[in-house]
Amino acid sequence: MEYSLFDAHCDTILKVYTENENLYDCPFDINIKKLLEFKKASQVFAIFNEGNLLSNDIINIIHLLKSNMKDCKVKTNTKSLEKTNAFISIEGVGNTKDLSAIDIERFYNEGVRIISLTWNQNNRLCGGILNNNEGLTLQGKKILKKMSELNIILDVSHISDEGFYDCFENFDGKIVATHSNSRTICPHMRNLTDDQFMCIKKRGGVVGMNLYPLFINNSDTAYTKDIIKHIEYFLSLGGENNIGIGADFDGIEYKMKDISDVSKMYILFDEMKKLNYSDEIIDKISHKNFENLLKNV
């Protein structure tokens, strides 16, 4: 495949863990064999905690990921990428019932470089987007301080609107939204307002385009032309250096009609070419913007 890819979010490793599969050739949206089809591929594997994982469970899943790395290298930055690379993130770390600041350091030492505080629900660190009525807690601020000390990137996908702005006031590190779209184009609470996108842009962050139809057009059906509307809108806000891919594969209830798994991502980039997007813009969105962000973590 002629394209390179950096996908900032998938839930594949949790499925591998719970279904006792092998990441190399598992029957999921993402596996190593599919990533090897790209010119170069970097995949962020999110360890999603809905509240059922303790700190040691997260460590165990990290170890499982590392043990599955045939033809793929686990990386902590993008200074020297291989053909196929894996990065580790945690989604909803505040749902870890025995979490302490020491655990954040343990996760970092195991290779975690991106962390989100919440999933949709409120937890003891911050409010989630489902209720959207609470911001950071005192403990949340302490965890952010530890993340800042370690240069861990903060992911604000799923966070409440109040929590979003609290994070910008209480965290001076890098901020991304690994898998969120434009709320102007699709008025779903999981998407970003224009102001939120601009906050991330001003901080030098990147927003990963989510391929879940519900966040693309509020339905169960979407096509490539529909996600391109989100890309075009963020570009109109000056986001050339702030848009990437966060497909959310293996974590969504239903998928786009024409991009059903990671091996079909070329369809998006082919369509952008047909619409006269420059190779430079396609490269930035497909991989370079996230690569640049992770060079110095």
CSV table of N, CA and C in Angstrom, one decimal, residues 6 204-206 239-244 281 283-294:
chain,number,residue,atom,x,y,z
A,6,PHE,N,-1.0,6.6,10.8
A,6,PHE,CA,-0.9,6.7,12.3
A,6,PHE,C,-2.3,6.8,12.8
A,204,GLY,N,-1.1,23.1,20.1
A,204,GLY,CA,-0.3,22.3,19.2
A,204,GLY,C,-0.7,20.9,19.2
A,205,GLY,N,-1.9,20.6,19.6
A,205,GLY,CA,-2.4,19.2,19.7
A,205,GLY,C,-3.0,18.7,18.4
A,206,VAL,N,-3.5,17.5,18.4
A,206,VAL,CA,-4.0,16.9,17.2
A,206,VAL,C,-5.4,16.2,17.5
A,239,GLY,N,-6.8,24.1,10.7
A,239,GLY,CA,-6.2,22.9,11.4
A,239,GLY,C,-5.4,22.0,10.5
A,240,GLU,N,-4.7,22.5,9.5
A,240,GLU,CA,-3.9,21.6,8.7
A,240,GLU,C,-2.9,20.8,9.5
A,241,ASN,N,-2.3,21.3,10.5
A,241,ASN,CA,-1.4,20.6,11.3
A,241,ASN,C,-2.0,19.9,12.6
A,242,ASN,N,-3.3,19.9,12.6
A,242,ASN,CA,-4.0,19.4,13.9
A,242,ASN,C,-5.0,18.4,13.6
A,243,ILE,N,-5.0,17.7,12.5
A,243,ILE,CA,-6.0,16.7,12.1
A,243,ILE,C,-5.2,15.4,11.9
A,244,GLY,N,-5.7,14.3,12.5
A,244,GLY,CA,-5.2,13.0,12.2
A,244,GLY,C,-6.3,12.0,12.1
A,281,ILE,N,-1.0,17.5,2.4
A,281,ILE,CA,-2.1,17.5,3.4
A,281,ILE,C,-2.5,16.0,3.7
A,283,ASP,N,-0.6,13.4,3.7
A,283,ASP,CA,0.4,12.8,4.6
A,283,ASP,C,0.3,13.4,6.0
A,284,LYS,N,0.0,14.6,6.1
A,284,LYS,CA,-0.2,15.2,7.5
A,284,LYS,C,-1.3,14.5,8.2
A,285,ILE,N,-2.4,14.4,7.5
A,285,ILE,CA,-3.6,13.8,8.2
A,285,ILE,C,-3.4,12.3,8.4
A,286,SER,N,-2.9,11.6,7.4
A,286,SER,CA,-2.8,10.1,7.5
A,286,SER,C,-1.8,9.7,8.6
A,287,HIS,N,-0.7,10.5,8.8
A,287,HIS,CA,0.3,10.1,9.8
A,287,HIS,C,1.2,11.2,10.4
A,288,LYS,N,1.5,12.2,9.6
A,288,LYS,CA,2.6,13.1,10.0
A,288,LYS,C,2.3,14.0,11.2
A,289,ASN,N,1.0,14.4,11.3
A,289,ASN,CA,0.7,15.3,12.4
A,289,ASN,C,0.8,14.6,13.8
A,290,PHE,N,0.3,13.4,13.9
A,290,PHE,CA,0.5,12.6,15.1
A,290,PHE,C,2.0,12.2,15.3
A,291,GLU,N,2.7,11.9,14.3
A,291,GLU,CA,4.1,11.5,14.4
A,291,GLU,C,4.9,12.7,15.0
A,292,ASN,N,4.6,13.9,14.4
A,292,ASN,CA,5.3,15.1,14.9
A,292,ASN,C,5.0,15.4,16.4
A,293,LEU,N,3.8,15.1,16.8
A,293,LEU,CA,3.4,15.3,18.2
A,293,LEU,C,4.1,14.4,19.1
A,294,LEU,N,4.4,13.2,18.7
A,294,LEU,CA,5.0,12.2,19.6
A,294,LEU,C,6.5,12.1,19.5
